[in-house]
PDB file of C-alpha atoms in Angstrom:
ATOM      1  CA  UNK A  75     -26.361 -19.714  28.069  1.00  0.00           C
ATOM      2  CA  UNK A  76     -23.936 -22.115  26.607  1.00  0.00           C
ATOM      3  CA  UNK A  77     -20.858 -20.514  24.898  1.00  0.00           C
ATOM      4  CA  UNK A  78     -18.749 -22.264  22.514  1.00  0.00           C
ATOM      5  CA  UNK A  79     -15.325 -21.213  21.482  1.00  0.00           C
ATOM      6  CA  UNK A  80     -12.998 -21.659  18.562  1.00  0.00           C
ATOM      7  CA  UNK A  81      -9.405 -20.303  18.253  1.00  0.00           C
ATOM      8  CA  UNK A  82      -7.978 -19.639  14.857  1.00  0.00           C
ATOM      9  CA  UNK A  83      -5.103 -18.043  13.120  1.00  0.00           C
ATOM     10  CA  UNK A  84      -5.313 -14.939  11.170  1.00  0.00           C
ATOM     11  CA  UNK A  85      -2.932 -12.606   9.420  1.00  0.00           C
ATOM     12  CA  UNK A  86      -3.423 -10.390  12.345  1.00  0.00           C
ATOM     13  CA  UNK A  87      -2.816 -12.836  15.118  1.00  0.00           C
ATOM     14  CA  UNK A  88      -4.816 -15.458  16.707  1.00  0.00           C
ATOM     15  CA  UNK A  89      -8.505 -14.738  17.121  1.00  0.00           C
ATOM     16  CA  UNK A  90     -10.978 -16.436  19.468  1.00  0.00           C
ATOM     17  CA  UNK A  91     -14.756 -16.730  18.342  1.00  0.00           C
ATOM     18  CA  UNK A  92     -17.696 -17.044  20.773  1.00  0.00           C
ATOM     19  CA  UNK A  93     -20.990 -18.442  19.744  1.00  0.00           C
ATOM     20  CA  UNK A  94     -24.191 -18.788  21.868  1.00  0.00           C
ATOM     21  CA  UNK A  95     -27.210 -20.642  20.427  1.00  0.00           C
ATOM     22  CA  UNK A  96     -25.702 -20.707  16.831  1.00  0.00           C
ATOM     23  CA  UNK A  97     -24.921 -16.955  16.904  1.00  0.00           C
ATOM     24  CA  UNK A  98     -21.559 -15.288  17.010  1.00  0.00           C
ATOM     25  CA  UNK A  99     -21.414 -13.136  20.230  1.00  0.00           C
ATOM     26  CA  UNK A 100     -17.752 -12.000  20.337  1.00  0.00           C
ATOM     27  CA  UNK A 101     -14.400 -12.235  18.697  1.00  0.00           C
ATOM     28  CA  UNK A 102     -11.278 -11.485  21.154  1.00  0.00           C
ATOM     29  CA  UNK A 103      -7.880 -11.062  19.759  1.00  0.00           C
ATOM     30  CA  UNK A 104      -5.371 -13.654  21.043  1.00  0.00           C
ATOM     31  CA  UNK A 105      -5.884 -17.229  22.289  1.00  0.00           C
ATOM     32  CA  UNK A 106      -8.718 -18.016  24.699  1.00  0.00           C
ATOM     33  CA  UNK A 107      -9.694 -21.036  26.447  1.00  0.00           C
ATOM     34  CA  UNK A 108     -11.473 -23.588  24.221  1.00  0.00           C
ATOM     35  CA  UNK A 109     -14.578 -25.186  25.534  1.00  0.00           C
ATOM     36  CA  UNK A 110     -14.632 -29.018  25.166  1.00  0.00           C
ATOM     37  CA  UNK A 111     -17.445 -30.363  22.999  1.00  0.00           C
ATOM     38  CA  UNK A 112     -18.767 -30.538  19.269  1.00  0.00           C
ATOM     39  CA  UNK A 113     -18.184 -27.337  17.553  1.00  0.00           C
ATOM     40  CA  UNK A 114     -21.287 -25.593  16.265  1.00  0.00           C
ATOM     41  CA  UNK A 115     -21.710 -25.097  12.491  1.00  0.00           C
ATOM     42  CA  UNK A 116     -21.869 -21.341  12.949  1.00  0.00           C
ATOM     43  CA  UNK A 117     -18.163 -21.369  14.335  1.00  0.00           C
ATOM     44  CA  UNK A 118     -17.142 -23.510  11.387  1.00  0.00           C
ATOM     45  CA  UNK A 119     -18.833 -21.025   8.976  1.00  0.00           C
ATOM     46  CA  UNK A 120     -17.394 -18.105  10.543  1.00  0.00           C
ATOM     47  CA  UNK A 121     -13.937 -19.519  10.361  1.00  0.00           C
ATOM     48  CA  UNK A 122     -14.667 -20.305   6.615  1.00  0.00           C
ATOM     49  CA  UNK A 123     -15.820 -16.856   6.087  1.00  0.00           C
ATOM     50  CA  UNK A 124     -12.831 -15.257   7.933  1.00  0.00           C
ATOM     51  CA  UNK A 125     -10.283 -17.339   5.862  1.00  0.00           C
ATOM     52  CA  UNK A 126     -12.139 -16.125   2.672  1.00  0.00           C
ATOM     53  CA  UNK A 127     -11.963 -12.629   3.676  1.00  0.00           C
ATOM     54  CA  UNK A 128      -8.363 -12.688   4.862  1.00  0.00           C
ATOM     55  CA  UNK A 129      -7.312 -14.251   1.312  1.00  0.00           C
ATOM     56  CA  UNK A 130      -9.340 -11.766  -0.441  1.00  0.00           C
ATOM     57  CA  UNK A 131     -12.355 -13.717  -1.852  1.00  0.00           C
ATOM     58  CA  UNK A 132     -15.009 -12.357   0.559  1.00  0.00           C
ATOM     59  CA  UNK A 133     -15.930  -8.920   0.840  1.00  0.00           C
ATOM     60  CA  UNK A 134     -19.244  -9.372   3.100  1.00  0.00           C
ATOM     61  CA  UNK A 135     -19.939 -11.631   5.963  1.00  0.00           C
ATOM     62  CA  UNK A 136     -23.096 -13.288   6.064  1.00  0.00           C
ATOM     63  CA  UNK A 137     -23.342 -14.624   9.542  1.00  0.00           C
ATOM     64  CA  UNK A 138     -25.740 -14.666  12.335  1.00  0.00           C
ATOM     65  CA  UNK A 139     -24.417 -12.066  14.931  1.00  0.00           C
ATOM     66  CA  UNK A 140     -25.830 -11.471  18.232  1.00  0.00           C
ATOM     67  CA  UNK A 141     -23.504  -8.845  20.001  1.00  0.00           C
ATOM     68  CA  UNK A 142     -24.612  -7.935  23.603  1.00  0.00           C
ATOM     69  CA  UNK A 143     -24.886  -4.077  24.005  1.00  0.00           C
ATOM     70  CA  UNK A 144     -27.285  -1.198  24.855  1.00  0.00           C
ATOM     71  CA  UNK A 145     -29.719  -0.170  22.093  1.00  0.00           C
ATOM     72  CA  UNK A 146     -27.513   2.786  21.217  1.00  0.00           C
ATOM     73  CA  UNK A 147     -24.482   0.584  20.591  1.00  0.00           C
ATOM     74  CA  UNK A 148     -26.755  -1.659  18.515  1.00  0.00           C
ATOM     75  CA  UNK A 149     -27.831   1.062  16.301  1.00  0.00           C
ATOM     76  CA  UNK A 150     -23.981   2.157  15.866  1.00  0.00           C
ATOM     77  CA  UNK A 151     -23.000  -1.561  15.214  1.00  0.00           C
ATOM     78  CA  UNK A 152     -25.596  -1.631  12.478  1.00  0.00           C
ATOM     79  CA  UNK A 153     -24.416   1.419  10.779  1.00  0.00           C
ATOM     80  CA  UNK A 154     -21.019   0.029  10.654  1.00  0.00           C
ATOM     81  CA  UNK A 155     -22.112  -3.179   9.088  1.00  0.00           C
ATOM     82  CA  UNK A 156     -23.699  -1.005   6.203  1.00  0.00           C
ATOM     83  CA  UNK A 157     -20.117   0.635   5.403  1.00  0.00           C
ATOM     84  CA  UNK A 158     -19.127  -1.185   2.380  1.00  0.00           C
ATOM     85  CA  UNK A 159     -15.629  -3.157   2.130  1.00  0.00           C
ATOM     86  CA  UNK A 160     -12.741  -0.763   1.220  1.00  0.00           C
ATOM     87  CA  UNK A 161     -14.671   2.287   2.111  1.00  0.00           C
ATOM     88  CA  UNK A 162     -14.713   4.561   5.213  1.00  0.00           C
ATOM     89  CA  UNK A 163     -17.166   6.781   6.978  1.00  0.00           C
ATOM     90  CA  UNK A 164     -16.157   9.251   9.921  1.00  0.00           C
ATOM     91  CA  UNK A 165     -17.411   9.454  13.365  1.00  0.00           C
ATOM     92  CA  UNK A 166     -19.156  12.650  12.587  1.00  0.00           C
ATOM     93  CA  UNK A 167     -20.974  10.946   9.406  1.00  0.00           C
ATOM     94  CA  UNK A 168     -22.458   8.198  11.739  1.00  0.00           C
ATOM     95  CA  UNK A 169     -23.385  10.579  14.445  1.00  0.00           C
ATOM     96  CA  UNK A 170     -25.345  12.701  11.924  1.00  0.00           C
ATOM     97  CA  UNK A 171     -27.394   9.581  10.713  1.00  0.00           C
ATOM     98  CA  UNK A 172     -28.447   8.572  14.115  1.00  0.00           C
ATOM     99  CA  UNK A 173     -28.614  11.887  15.781  1.00  0.00           C
ATOM    100  CA  UNK A 174     -25.661  11.491  18.223  1.00  0.00           C
ATOM    101  CA  UNK A 175     -22.270  12.982  18.826  1.00  0.00           C
ATOM    102  CA  UNK A 176     -18.823  11.574  17.190  1.00  0.00           C
ATOM    103  CA  UNK A 177     -17.477  10.811  20.699  1.00  0.00           C
ATOM    104  CA  UNK A 178     -20.624   8.582  21.561  1.00  0.00           C
ATOM    105  CA  UNK A 179     -19.925   6.894  18.185  1.00  0.00           C
ATOM    106  CA  UNK A 180     -16.123   6.341  19.071  1.00  0.00           C
ATOM    107  CA  UNK A 181     -17.241   4.912  22.367  1.00  0.00           C
ATOM    108  CA  UNK A 182     -19.560   2.441  20.694  1.00  0.00           C
ATOM    109  CA  UNK A 183     -16.873   1.481  18.243  1.00  0.00           C
ATOM    110  CA  UNK A 184     -14.556   0.851  21.328  1.00  0.00           C
ATOM    111  CA  UNK A 185     -17.183  -1.384  22.841  1.00  0.00           C
ATOM    112  CA  UNK A 186     -17.787  -3.498  19.865  1.00  0.00           C
ATOM    113  CA  UNK A 187     -17.509  -7.106  20.818  1.00  0.00           C
ATOM    114  CA  UNK A 188     -17.232  -8.618  17.377  1.00  0.00           C
ATOM    115  CA  UNK A 189     -14.382  -6.548  15.642  1.00  0.00           C
ATOM    116  CA  UNK A 190     -13.615  -7.465  12.050  1.00  0.00           C
ATOM    117  CA  UNK A 191     -17.126  -9.034  11.501  1.00  0.00           C
ATOM    118  CA  UNK A 192     -18.751  -5.510  12.749  1.00  0.00           C
ATOM    119  CA  UNK A 193     -15.944  -3.411  10.927  1.00  0.00           C
ATOM    120  CA  UNK A 194     -15.390  -0.540  13.383  1.00  0.00           C
ATOM    121  CA  UNK A 195     -11.948  -0.203  11.801  1.00  0.00           C
ATOM    122  CA  UNK A 196     -13.870   1.609   8.761  1.00  0.00           C
ATOM    123  CA  UNK A 197     -14.503   4.545  11.002  1.00  0.00           C
ATOM    124  CA  UNK A 198     -12.260   7.234  11.027  1.00  0.00           C
ATOM    125  CA  UNK A 199     -11.701  11.001  12.199  1.00  0.00           C
ATOM    126  CA  UNK A 200     -13.293  13.813  10.102  1.00  0.00           C
ATOM    127  CA  UNK A 201      -9.857  14.666   8.921  1.00  0.00           C
ATOM    128  CA  UNK A 202      -9.046  10.977   7.819  1.00  0.00           C
ATOM    129  CA  UNK A 203      -7.151  10.345  11.061  1.00  0.00           C
ATOM    130  CA  UNK A 204      -7.359   6.855  12.160  1.00  0.00           C
ATOM    131  CA  UNK A 205      -8.695   7.567  15.667  1.00  0.00           C
ATOM    132  CA  UNK A 206      -8.664   4.588  17.916  1.00  0.00           C
ATOM    133  CA  UNK A 207      -8.810   0.798  17.661  1.00  0.00           C
ATOM    134  CA  UNK A 208      -9.541  -1.711  20.469  1.00  0.00           C
ATOM    135  CA  UNK A 209      -8.085  -4.704  18.763  1.00  0.00           C
ATOM    136  CA  UNK A 210      -4.801  -6.025  19.484  1.00  0.00           C
ATOM    137  CA  UNK A 211      -2.190  -3.877  18.066  1.00  0.00           C
ATOM    138  CA  UNK A 212      -4.284  -0.743  18.221  1.00  0.00           C
ATOM    139  CA  UNK A 213      -4.062   1.659  15.331  1.00  0.00           C
ATOM    140  CA  UNK A 214      -1.429  -0.416  13.479  1.00  0.00           C
ATOM    141  CA  UNK A 215      -4.091  -3.114  13.195  1.00  0.00           C
ATOM    142  CA  UNK A 216      -6.602  -0.925  12.208  1.00  0.00           C
ATOM    143  CA  UNK A 217      -4.416   0.476   9.535  1.00  0.00           C
ATOM    144  CA  UNK A 218      -3.458  -3.033   8.358  1.00  0.00           C
ATOM    145  CA  UNK A 219      -7.146  -4.103   8.156  1.00  0.00           C
ATOM    146  CA  UNK A 220      -7.911  -1.059   6.046  1.00  0.00           C
ATOM    147  CA  UNK A 221      -5.029  -1.569   3.772  1.00  0.00           C
ATOM    148  CA  UNK A 222      -6.082  -5.197   3.320  1.00  0.00           C
ATOM    149  CA  UNK A 223      -9.456  -4.013   1.958  1.00  0.00           C
ATOM    150  CA  UNK A 224      -7.610  -1.481  -0.220  1.00  0.00           C
ATOM    151  CA  UNK A 225      -9.306   1.618   1.747  1.00  0.00           C
ATOM    152  CA  UNK A 226      -7.833   5.089   0.900  1.00  0.00           C
ATOM    153  CA  UNK A 227      -7.143   7.171   4.100  1.00  0.00           C
ATOM    154  CA  UNK A 228      -4.607   9.788   4.465  1.00  0.00           C
ATOM    155  CA  UNK A 229      -3.198   8.761   7.862  1.00  0.00           C
ATOM    156  CA  UNK A 230      -1.768   5.590   6.210  1.00  0.00           C
ATOM    157  CA  UNK A 231       1.584   5.747   8.318  1.00  0.00           C
ATOM    158  CA  UNK A 232       0.348   3.916  11.484  1.00  0.00           C
TER     159      UNK A 232
END
């Protein structure tokens, strides 16, 4: 496994992207170590798409993603990618779709290795509460990302 990295700025703080064999495998909040060598095209394209998303021009990412997780987590992350830009679903909604429990969905969201690109921020509690968020800044970052998308949710004061 040869992992390449790229650190880039974002409106939500620095992000570090990780690619393996031309697929994005992780996105971390903050600055990570940059590996020497030529930058793979997938990192260049991801940087371009993230910049377009942050400036409001891109609503759907079209990137090769390869997050590492259990088969259950992969199913949940697939559901998250199907939630449209600016929309939300509840943990319970997703649990009913795949025959699971809301807490298990929350656990999979918390384990998401590619936040922003796999939009776990779009999953809320059944009453519209924000729930949790594993990204840097926690709930405040989740709320900011949702506001950026124009999502409507009652628990806006995070």
